[in-house]
Amino acid sequence: MERTLIIQNPHWSGNQYDGLVERTIMSNLREKSQLPHIQILTGVRRSGKSTLFKLLINDLLKSGVSPKSILTITLDAPIFISYWNKCDNIQNIIDVAEKLTGEKVEYLFIDEIQQVKDWEIFVKNAYDIQYFKKIYITGSNSNLLANRFSSMLAGRYFANEVSPFSLKEIFATFGVNSILDCYRNKNLLLRVVDNCLQYGSFPEIVLKEMDENIKIELLQSYFTSIVQQDCIIYNAIRNPYLFYKCVNYLFQNVGNRFSLMQLGKSMLSNENTMTSYVNYLCNSYICYDIRNFSYSLKETKRSDHKCYCIDNGLIQANTQRYSSDIGRLFENLVFNELRYKGFENIAFDNGKGECDFLAWKGGELCAFQVCFELSDYNRDREFAGFNVNNALITQKTVITYNQKEEVGDIRVVPLWEWVMEEL
């Protein structure tokens, strides 16, 4: 174990982590860094949670904190598997680290804490007796705080979701930080959008130079890890073949309407099983399930569904497509950007107009149509999507690949510009 802890804590030498890219979420984390509350970071694997740990550790080192008082434990390491069955084992790991460094741990960072049974008991006790100045933990499943002990941490933690890079974050790596910069570098930004449509925006895919075939292999590895660890094993799924078949169907039909009953029939299964499978996917952050817009809770429960993937690269690398489906992939990309920009309660309207997205932000309801290329052929259909029976809509926006205009109260804007706007 000693060797593993030394490898996982290179900052003990006093050197900061280099080559890191700043993330938008860091400003929020820094604002809360002086508060004693436990900071929980959840999100899909490989989205950069561990990198956020390193950025936070760099901040501590810059502030004069002793490097040996900072401990990182990555519980996915094979050496720790035997420690997963009891939460008291976390303290045993900390004791070994303190013997190694000769200093008390003041800042504790634990990665993939969901591996340890009843971990909340340990964390709550450590918080209540103020054993550490700050505790940071990560997990790859939204059920992290859903078991019988979760109420123990009520009022003691902040929880934030970490996702792959947004387009705005990727633009920033090229020095593009304003609308003016966008227009000066439009061709560059279009290439970035193209790459995200094809390979997604996981940090490793975006930041490292690698051949296209290596990107595909890496994305396939991500997919297998997420599905195996955070879906099949975590939920003890008895029929992995059926689960993979369901995932493949949803990826192939991203953005298409479906009902759970229909999905069950197409999988030669049933509605209850499909409901569980979709929930497992959403809990692992690999997918998002949205419903048709309704003010009625009863109607919403019976509604149609649409499934979107956390990352376009996962779709492209793990499904067989026999024809270009750029429209669906573009819609998936826009959906994720809506989340990154802070829109909530995202839904779709399946009435006469079929509006792609209805979403709330700042108390306002906004309507969005997604159209890769607006033309005479599809213009009327896209604009008709705003004919939803809802007087509360304050903004009507058509998001395109690279077109811009205004038609009455409808605004047509390219994605690369829209993501940079402060809404």
Tab-separated table of C-alpha atoms in Angstrom:
chain	number	residue	atom	x	y	z
A	1	MET	CA	0.000	0.000	0.000
A	2	GLU	CA	2.825	2.421	0.806
A	3	ARG	CA	4.081	2.331	-2.774
A	4	THR	CA	0.558	2.993	-4.117
A	5	LEU	CA	0.072	5.986	-1.814
A	6	ILE	CA	3.417	7.466	-2.876
A	7	ILE	CA	2.457	7.079	-6.541
A	8	GLN	CA	-0.982	8.626	-5.954
A	9	ASN	CA	0.491	11.611	-4.079
A	10	PRO	CA	3.389	13.033	-6.128
A	11	HIS	CA	2.671	16.453	-4.598
A	12	TRP	CA	4.280	15.193	-1.363
A	13	SER	CA	7.583	16.226	-2.979
A	14	GLY	CA	6.345	19.828	-2.895
A	15	ASN	CA	5.914	20.171	-6.646
A	16	GLN	CA	2.658	21.399	-8.163
A	17	TYR	CA	0.818	19.514	-10.893
A	18	ASP	CA	1.534	20.987	-14.309
A	19	GLY	CA	-0.105	20.815	-17.719
A	20	LEU	CA	-3.601	21.256	-16.295
A	21	VAL	CA	-6.428	23.111	-18.021
A	22	GLU	CA	-8.654	25.397	-15.972
A	23	ARG	CA	-12.299	24.327	-15.752
A	24	THR	CA	-15.327	26.599	-15.446
A	25	ILE	CA	-16.490	24.812	-12.298
A	26	MET	CA	-13.316	25.809	-10.451
A	27	SER	CA	-14.585	29.298	-9.615
A	28	ASN	CA	-17.518	27.738	-7.738
A	29	LEU	CA	-15.296	25.235	-5.948
A	30	ARG	CA	-12.871	27.956	-4.875
A	31	GLU	CA	-15.682	30.035	-3.421
A	32	LYS	CA	-16.579	27.104	-1.159
A	33	SER	CA	-13.034	25.969	-0.366
A	34	GLN	CA	-12.889	27.820	2.967
A	35	LEU	CA	-16.148	26.306	4.190
A	36	PRO	CA	-15.918	23.089	6.239
A	37	HIS	CA	-18.635	21.333	4.236
A	38	ILE	CA	-17.782	18.109	2.414
A	39	GLN	CA	-17.390	18.726	-1.325
A	40	ILE	CA	-18.796	15.923	-3.479
A	41	LEU	CA	-18.010	15.754	-7.188
A	42	THR	CA	-20.081	13.357	-9.267
A	43	GLY	CA	-20.109	12.693	-12.987
A	44	VAL	CA	-19.275	10.231	-15.711
A	45	ARG	CA	-15.874	8.513	-15.592
A	46	ARG	CA	-12.990	10.280	-17.371
A	47	SER	CA	-14.766	13.651	-17.248
A	48	GLY	CA	-11.971	15.293	-15.261
A	49	LYS	CA	-12.889	14.848	-11.586
A	50	SER	CA	-9.354	13.752	-10.703
A	51	THR	CA	-7.945	16.749	-12.560
A	52	LEU	CA	-10.126	19.025	-10.443
A	53	PHE	CA	-8.502	17.420	-7.399
A	54	LYS	CA	-5.098	18.379	-8.788
A	55	LEU	CA	-6.188	21.956	-9.470
A	56	LEU	CA	-7.490	22.241	-5.904
A	57	ILE	CA	-4.263	20.769	-4.522
A	58	ASN	CA	-2.270	23.305	-6.540
A	59	ASP	CA	-4.323	26.061	-4.908
A	60	LEU	CA	-3.511	24.651	-1.464
A	61	LEU	CA	0.195	24.438	-2.252
A	62	LYS	CA	0.213	28.028	-3.510
A	63	SER	CA	-1.430	29.134	-0.266
A	64	GLY	CA	1.392	27.626	1.778
A	65	VAL	CA	-0.271	24.406	2.951
A	66	SER	CA	2.226	21.653	3.720
A	67	PRO	CA	2.185	19.179	0.796
A	68	LYS	CA	2.411	16.186	3.139
A	69	SER	CA	-0.778	17.244	4.902
A	70	ILE	CA	-2.707	16.643	1.651
A	71	LEU	CA	-3.740	13.049	0.938
A	72	THR	CA	-5.276	11.656	-2.250
A	73	ILE	CA	-6.718	8.132	-2.219
A	74	THR	CA	-7.900	6.607	-5.497
A	75	LEU	CA	-9.989	3.669	-4.358
A	76	ASP	CA	-10.155	2.077	-7.823
A	77	ALA	CA	-6.563	0.932	-7.375
A	78	PRO	CA	-6.375	-2.895	-7.078
A	79	ILE	CA	-4.505	-2.664	-3.763
A	80	PHE	CA	-7.620	-1.187	-2.130
A	81	ILE	CA	-10.170	-3.778	-3.295
A	82	SER	CA	-9.897	-5.671	-0.011
A	83	TYR	CA	-10.743	-2.431	1.814
A	84	TRP	CA	-14.101	-1.907	0.099
A	85	ASN	CA	-16.148	-4.047	2.492
A	86	LYS	CA	-15.880	-1.792	5.548
A	87	CYS	CA	-15.826	1.998	5.899
A	88	ASP	CA	-13.409	1.866	8.863
A	89	ASN	CA	-10.741	0.736	6.406
A	90	ILE	CA	-10.498	4.303	5.075
A	91	GLN	CA	-9.011	5.329	8.407
A	92	ASN	CA	-6.476	2.510	8.119
A	93	ILE	CA	-5.285	3.940	4.800
A	94	ILE	CA	-5.002	7.407	6.322
A	95	ASP	CA	-2.971	6.013	9.240
A	96	VAL	CA	-0.484	4.442	6.828
A	97	ALA	CA	-0.153	7.750	4.938
A	98	GLU	CA	0.490	9.688	8.161
A	99	LYS	CA	3.226	7.218	9.147
A	100	LEU	CA	4.815	7.637	5.731
A	101	THR	CA	4.854	11.443	5.797
A	102	GLY	CA	5.167	12.072	9.521
A	103	GLU	CA	2.377	14.649	9.284
A	104	LYS	CA	-1.314	14.693	10.077
A	105	VAL	CA	-3.653	14.718	7.078
A	106	GLU	CA	-5.583	18.001	6.978
A	107	TYR	CA	-7.003	17.884	3.448
A	108	LEU	CA	-8.456	14.572	2.305
A	109	PHE	CA	-9.259	13.773	-1.345
A	110	ILE	CA	-10.962	10.416	-2.024
A	111	ASP	CA	-11.636	9.320	-5.618
A	112	GLU	CA	-14.445	6.829	-6.452
A	113	ILE	CA	-15.636	6.584	-2.854
A	114	GLN	CA	-18.766	4.628	-3.839
A	115	GLN	CA	-16.574	1.536	-3.870
A	116	VAL	CA	-16.515	1.472	-0.055
A	117	LYS	CA	-19.554	0.093	1.748
A	118	ASP	CA	-21.284	2.620	4.025
A	119	TRP	CA	-18.665	5.282	3.311
A	120	GLU	CA	-21.078	7.966	4.581
A	121	ILE	CA	-20.575	6.768	8.164
A	122	PHE	CA	-16.843	7.459	8.009
A	123	VAL	CA	-17.243	10.822	6.261
A	124	LYS	CA	-19.945	12.045	8.654
A	125	ASN	CA	-17.912	11.117	11.713
A	126	ALA	CA	-14.786	12.790	10.325
A	127	TYR	CA	-16.787	15.923	9.569
A	128	ASP	CA	-18.515	16.049	12.955
A	129	ILE	CA	-15.288	15.755	14.963
A	130	GLN	CA	-13.494	18.143	12.562
A	131	TYR	CA	-10.743	15.617	11.949
A	132	PHE	CA	-9.879	17.284	8.627
A	133	LYS	CA	-9.994	20.884	7.479
A	134	LYS	CA	-11.679	19.826	4.241
A	135	ILE	CA	-12.893	16.600	2.630
A	136	TYR	CA	-13.287	16.231	-1.152
A	137	ILE	CA	-14.801	13.072	-2.634
A	138	THR	CA	-15.824	11.870	-6.079
A	139	GLY	CA	-18.189	9.223	-7.380
A	140	SER	CA	-19.359	8.010	-10.777
A	141	ASN	CA	-22.963	7.278	-9.902
A	142	SER	CA	-25.749	9.684	-9.011
A	143	ASN	CA	-26.955	7.168	-6.404
A	144	LEU	CA	-23.907	8.120	-4.363
A	145	LEU	CA	-26.209	9.829	-1.864
A	146	ALA	CA	-29.231	7.576	-2.281
A	147	ASN	CA	-28.689	4.771	0.209
A	148	ARG	CA	-30.014	4.428	3.722
A	149	PHE	CA	-27.217	6.489	5.266
A	150	SER	CA	-27.450	9.484	2.916
A	151	SER	CA	-29.581	11.469	5.353
A	152	MET	CA	-26.597	11.459	7.711
A	153	LEU	CA	-24.841	14.025	5.519
A	154	ALA	CA	-27.801	16.397	5.215
A	155	GLY	CA	-26.598	19.972	5.562
A	156	ARG	CA	-22.970	18.872	5.620
A	157	TYR	CA	-22.057	18.794	1.937
A	158	PHE	CA	-22.105	20.485	-1.447
A	159	ALA	CA	-22.602	18.326	-4.554
A	160	ASN	CA	-21.558	19.330	-8.076
A	161	GLU	CA	-21.723	17.377	-11.324
A	162	VAL	CA	-18.624	17.279	-13.516
A	163	SER	CA	-19.062	16.717	-17.261
A	164	PRO	CA	-16.699	16.476	-20.232
A	165	PHE	CA	-15.538	19.804	-21.675
A	166	SER	CA	-18.137	22.264	-22.895
A	167	LEU	CA	-17.476	23.955	-26.226
A	168	LYS	CA	-16.783	27.193	-24.350
A	169	GLU	CA	-14.066	25.470	-22.311
A	170	ILE	CA	-12.493	24.014	-25.457
A	171	PHE	CA	-12.590	27.413	-27.165
A	172	ALA	CA	-10.761	28.870	-24.159
A	173	THR	CA	-7.868	26.427	-24.687
A	174	PHE	CA	-7.336	28.186	-28.044
A	175	GLY	CA	-7.477	31.644	-26.460
A	176	VAL	CA	-11.039	32.309	-27.635
A	177	ASN	CA	-12.854	33.971	-24.740
A	178	SER	CA	-15.293	36.460	-26.274
A	179	ILE	CA	-17.701	36.947	-29.167
A	180	LEU	CA	-15.070	39.141	-30.833
A	181	ASP	CA	-12.533	36.332	-30.554
A	182	CYS	CA	-15.133	34.010	-32.102
A	183	TYR	CA	-15.500	36.086	-35.239
A	184	ARG	CA	-11.749	36.402	-35.556
A	185	ASN	CA	-11.343	32.629	-35.335
A	186	LYS	CA	-14.556	31.310	-36.887
A	187	ASN	CA	-12.913	28.672	-39.082
A	188	LEU	CA	-10.999	27.326	-36.086
A	189	LEU	CA	-14.180	27.096	-34.030
A	190	LEU	CA	-16.016	25.278	-36.807
A	191	ARG	CA	-13.225	22.687	-36.812
A	192	VAL	CA	-13.627	22.343	-33.050
A	193	VAL	CA	-17.363	21.751	-33.482
A	194	ASP	CA	-16.628	19.186	-36.203
A	195	ASN	CA	-14.245	17.334	-33.894
A	196	CYS	CA	-16.768	17.349	-31.053
A	197	LEU	CA	-19.456	15.966	-33.348
A	198	GLN	CA	-17.149	13.102	-34.290
A	199	TYR	CA	-15.022	12.444	-31.199
A	200	GLY	CA	-16.799	14.220	-28.343
A	201	SER	CA	-15.226	16.324	-25.621
A	202	PHE	CA	-13.714	14.087	-22.982
A	203	PRO	CA	-10.609	15.951	-21.713
A	204	GLU	CA	-8.135	13.279	-22.776
A	205	ILE	CA	-9.614	13.159	-26.287
A	206	VAL	CA	-9.526	16.949	-26.637
A	207	LEU	CA	-6.133	17.735	-25.121
A	208	LYS	CA	-3.871	14.902	-26.267
A	209	GLU	CA	-2.500	14.443	-29.743
A	210	MET	CA	-3.454	11.012	-31.064
A	211	ASP	CA	-4.482	9.300	-34.271
A	212	GLU	CA	-8.158	8.922	-35.072
A	213	ASN	CA	-8.089	5.148	-34.590
A	214	ILE	CA	-6.550	5.607	-31.136
A	215	LYS	CA	-9.337	8.035	-30.202
A	216	ILE	CA	-11.917	5.447	-31.222
A	217	GLU	CA	-10.194	2.717	-29.195
A	218	LEU	CA	-10.013	5.009	-26.172
A	219	LEU	CA	-13.694	5.929	-26.435
A	220	GLN	CA	-14.577	2.252	-26.700
A	221	SER	CA	-12.545	1.659	-23.542
A	222	TYR	CA	-14.395	4.477	-21.758
A	223	PHE	CA	-17.726	2.983	-22.786
A	224	THR	CA	-16.830	-0.494	-21.567
A	225	SER	CA	-15.570	0.853	-18.246
A	226	ILE	CA	-18.671	2.956	-17.616
A	227	VAL	CA	-21.137	0.256	-18.606
A	228	GLN	CA	-19.335	-2.543	-16.767
A	229	GLN	CA	-18.366	-0.733	-13.565
A	230	ASP	CA	-21.149	1.806	-13.066
A	231	CYS	CA	-24.086	-0.048	-14.618
A	232	ILE	CA	-23.718	-3.829	-14.781
A	233	ILE	CA	-21.560	-4.496	-11.704
A	234	TYR	CA	-22.881	-1.650	-9.564
A	235	ASN	CA	-26.504	-2.696	-10.159
A	236	ALA	CA	-25.877	-6.458	-10.333
A	237	ILE	CA	-27.530	-6.724	-13.757
A	238	ARG	CA	-28.295	-10.359	-14.492
A	239	ASN	CA	-28.528	-10.118	-18.273
A	240	PRO	CA	-25.567	-8.044	-19.555
A	241	TYR	CA	-26.341	-8.972	-23.172
A	242	LEU	CA	-29.824	-7.455	-22.968
A	243	PHE	CA	-28.435	-4.368	-21.253
A	244	TYR	CA	-25.834	-3.806	-23.996
A	245	LYS	CA	-28.545	-4.347	-26.596
A	246	CYS	CA	-30.676	-1.662	-24.929
A	247	VAL	CA	-27.748	0.793	-24.768
A	248	ASN	CA	-26.962	0.230	-28.425
A	249	TYR	CA	-30.584	0.859	-29.390
A	250	LEU	CA	-30.719	4.115	-27.424
A	251	PHE	CA	-27.413	5.300	-28.909
A	252	GLN	CA	-28.590	4.443	-32.417
A	253	ASN	CA	-31.799	6.396	-31.828
A	254	VAL	CA	-30.494	9.349	-29.833
A	255	GLY	CA	-33.019	12.198	-29.925
A	256	ASN	CA	-35.839	9.986	-31.222
A	257	ARG	CA	-39.066	9.667	-29.270
A	258	PHE	CA	-39.858	6.331	-27.658
A	259	SER	CA	-42.002	4.839	-24.927
A	260	LEU	CA	-40.688	2.372	-22.378
A	261	MET	CA	-43.387	-0.085	-23.367
A	262	GLN	CA	-42.348	0.059	-27.020
A	263	LEU	CA	-38.685	-0.229	-26.027
A	264	GLY	CA	-39.478	-3.334	-23.979
A	265	LYS	CA	-41.259	-4.971	-26.913
A	266	SER	CA	-38.426	-4.178	-29.337
A	267	MET	CA	-35.929	-5.712	-26.872
A	268	LEU	CA	-38.169	-8.806	-26.379
A	269	SER	CA	-38.371	-7.785	-22.745
A	270	ASN	CA	-40.793	-5.697	-20.705
A	271	GLU	CA	-41.454	-2.130	-19.600
A	272	ASN	CA	-40.260	-2.595	-16.020
A	273	THR	CA	-36.880	-3.945	-17.072
A	274	MET	CA	-36.405	-1.137	-19.578
A	275	THR	CA	-37.347	1.434	-16.933
A	276	SER	CA	-34.635	0.046	-14.672
A	277	TYR	CA	-32.072	-0.025	-17.485
A	278	VAL	CA	-32.714	3.579	-18.502
A	279	ASN	CA	-32.448	4.633	-14.857
A	280	TYR	CA	-29.128	2.793	-14.515
A	281	LEU	CA	-27.779	4.602	-17.566
A	282	CYS	CA	-28.891	7.968	-16.249
A	283	ASN	CA	-27.471	7.267	-12.788
A	284	SER	CA	-24.078	6.549	-14.351
A	285	TYR	CA	-24.294	9.875	-16.256
A	286	ILE	CA	-23.785	8.213	-19.621
A	287	CYS	CA	-27.329	9.124	-20.717
A	288	TYR	CA	-30.052	11.673	-19.987
A	289	ASP	CA	-33.731	10.831	-20.294
A	290	ILE	CA	-36.066	13.752	-21.009
A	291	ARG	CA	-39.860	13.831	-21.270
A	292	ASN	CA	-42.408	15.757	-23.273
A	293	PHE	CA	-43.369	19.109	-21.741
A	294	SER	CA	-46.384	19.117	-19.478
A	295	TYR	CA	-47.687	20.965	-16.442
A	296	SER	CA	-49.480	17.795	-15.358
A	297	LEU	CA	-47.466	15.316	-13.298
A	298	LYS	CA	-49.913	12.556	-14.223
A	299	GLU	CA	-49.436	13.236	-17.923
A	300	THR	CA	-45.665	13.413	-17.556
A	301	LYS	CA	-45.562	9.931	-16.017
A	302	ARG	CA	-47.254	8.565	-19.145
A	303	SER	CA	-45.172	10.654	-21.518
A	304	ASP	CA	-42.872	9.794	-24.352
A	305	HIS	CA	-39.143	9.834	-23.771
A	306	LYS	CA	-36.038	11.014	-25.592
A	307	CYS	CA	-32.570	9.809	-24.676
A	308	TYR	CA	-29.372	11.831	-25.139
A	309	CYS	CA	-25.787	10.755	-24.546
A	310	ILE	CA	-23.250	12.616	-22.389
A	311	ASP	CA	-20.773	12.626	-25.270
A	312	ASN	CA	-20.941	12.338	-29.052
A	313	GLY	CA	-17.703	10.382	-29.169
A	314	LEU	CA	-19.235	7.553	-27.162
A	315	ILE	CA	-22.049	7.311	-29.720
A	316	GLN	CA	-19.755	7.351	-32.747
A	317	ALA	CA	-17.234	4.879	-31.362
A	318	ASN	CA	-19.713	2.338	-30.030
A	319	THR	CA	-22.457	2.087	-32.642
A	320	GLN	CA	-22.509	0.985	-36.254
A	321	ARG	CA	-24.011	3.655	-38.489
A	322	TYR	CA	-24.726	2.920	-42.126
A	323	SER	CA	-25.510	6.501	-43.121
A	324	SER	CA	-24.628	9.976	-41.926
A	325	ASP	CA	-26.885	11.182	-39.146
A	326	ILE	CA	-25.341	14.580	-38.589
A	327	GLY	CA	-28.663	16.092	-37.559
A	328	ARG	CA	-29.124	13.750	-34.590
A	329	LEU	CA	-25.501	14.116	-33.530
A	330	PHE	CA	-25.778	17.891	-33.737
A	331	GLU	CA	-28.955	17.781	-31.625
A	332	ASN	CA	-27.150	15.654	-29.031
A	333	LEU	CA	-24.309	18.176	-28.898
A	334	VAL	CA	-26.746	21.066	-28.425
A	335	PHE	CA	-28.557	19.207	-25.645
A	336	ASN	CA	-25.337	18.926	-23.662
A	337	GLU	CA	-24.552	22.586	-24.240
A	338	LEU	CA	-27.979	23.499	-22.825
A	339	ARG	CA	-26.993	21.664	-19.653
A	340	TYR	CA	-23.596	23.350	-19.529
A	341	LYS	CA	-25.230	26.762	-19.836
A	342	GLY	CA	-27.402	26.061	-16.817
A	343	PHE	CA	-30.790	25.341	-18.405
A	344	GLU	CA	-33.021	23.175	-16.218
A	345	ASN	CA	-36.080	20.955	-16.606
A	346	ILE	CA	-35.224	20.385	-20.267
A	347	ALA	CA	-38.153	18.827	-22.136
A	348	PHE	CA	-39.521	18.526	-25.670
A	349	ASP	CA	-42.949	19.281	-27.124
A	350	ASN	CA	-44.562	16.537	-29.168
A	351	GLY	CA	-47.555	18.556	-30.299
A	352	LYS	CA	-48.206	19.744	-33.824
A	353	GLY	CA	-44.987	21.734	-34.040
A	354	GLU	CA	-42.658	19.240	-32.359
A	355	CYS	CA	-40.296	21.660	-30.632
A	356	ASP	CA	-36.902	20.082	-29.929
A	357	PHE	CA	-36.276	21.605	-26.500
A	358	LEU	CA	-38.180	23.635	-23.930
A	359	ALA	CA	-36.017	24.635	-20.979
A	360	TRP	CA	-36.035	26.967	-17.991
A	361	LYS	CA	-33.376	29.425	-16.899
A	362	GLY	CA	-33.677	32.388	-14.568
A	363	GLY	CA	-37.411	31.852	-14.271
A	364	GLU	CA	-37.911	32.115	-18.038
A	365	LEU	CA	-39.093	29.409	-20.415
A	366	CYS	CA	-37.064	29.236	-23.633
A	367	ALA	CA	-37.791	27.250	-26.805
A	368	PHE	CA	-35.070	25.827	-29.043
A	369	GLN	CA	-35.065	24.197	-32.435
A	370	VAL	CA	-31.890	22.448	-33.576
A	371	CYS	CA	-31.138	22.467	-37.301
A	372	PHE	CA	-27.706	21.692	-38.703
A	373	GLU	CA	-28.501	23.587	-41.921
A	374	LEU	CA	-31.575	25.726	-42.401
A	375	SER	CA	-32.907	25.567	-45.975
A	376	ASP	CA	-36.035	26.287	-48.005
A	377	TYR	CA	-36.916	22.635	-47.591
A	378	ASN	CA	-36.994	22.598	-43.793
A	379	ARG	CA	-37.431	26.249	-42.803
A	380	ASP	CA	-41.214	26.168	-42.399
A	381	ARG	CA	-41.073	22.940	-40.434
A	382	GLU	CA	-38.428	24.247	-38.045
A	383	PHE	CA	-40.251	27.523	-37.427
A	384	ALA	CA	-43.526	25.659	-36.915
A	385	GLY	CA	-41.912	23.991	-33.924
A	386	PHE	CA	-42.371	27.228	-31.998
A	387	ASN	CA	-46.159	27.032	-32.389
A	388	VAL	CA	-46.493	25.426	-29.003
A	389	ASN	CA	-49.476	26.287	-26.871
A	390	ASN	CA	-47.522	28.134	-24.225
A	391	ALA	CA	-47.691	31.870	-23.645
A	392	LEU	CA	-44.820	31.691	-21.136
A	393	ILE	CA	-42.117	31.266	-23.796
A	394	THR	CA	-39.851	34.320	-23.755
A	395	GLN	CA	-37.170	33.295	-26.263
A	396	LYS	CA	-37.350	31.381	-29.541
A	397	THR	CA	-33.997	30.246	-30.912
A	398	VAL	CA	-32.950	28.099	-33.855
A	399	ILE	CA	-29.410	26.792	-33.283
A	400	THR	CA	-27.530	26.006	-36.495
A	401	TYR	CA	-24.053	24.931	-37.507
A	402	ASN	CA	-23.098	28.224	-39.144
A	403	GLN	CA	-26.135	30.371	-40.068
A	404	LYS	CA	-27.429	33.574	-38.529
A	405	GLU	CA	-30.546	35.700	-39.080
A	406	GLU	CA	-33.674	37.000	-37.359
A	407	VAL	CA	-37.214	36.263	-38.497
A	408	GLY	CA	-39.787	38.119	-36.433
A	409	ASP	CA	-39.357	36.997	-32.831
A	410	ILE	CA	-37.297	33.968	-33.908
A	411	ARG	CA	-33.525	34.174	-33.683
A	412	VAL	CA	-31.294	31.956	-35.812
A	413	VAL	CA	-27.768	31.662	-34.407
A	414	PRO	CA	-24.735	29.412	-35.013
A	415	LEU	CA	-23.810	27.090	-32.169
A	416	TRP	CA	-20.267	28.441	-31.869
A	417	GLU	CA	-21.638	31.937	-31.173
A	418	TRP	CA	-24.531	30.899	-28.957
A	419	VAL	CA	-22.334	28.963	-26.508
A	420	MET	CA	-20.285	32.112	-25.860
A	421	GLU	CA	-23.252	34.335	-25.057
A	422	GLU	CA	-24.066	35.242	-21.475
A	423	LEU	CA	-27.731	34.404	-21.054
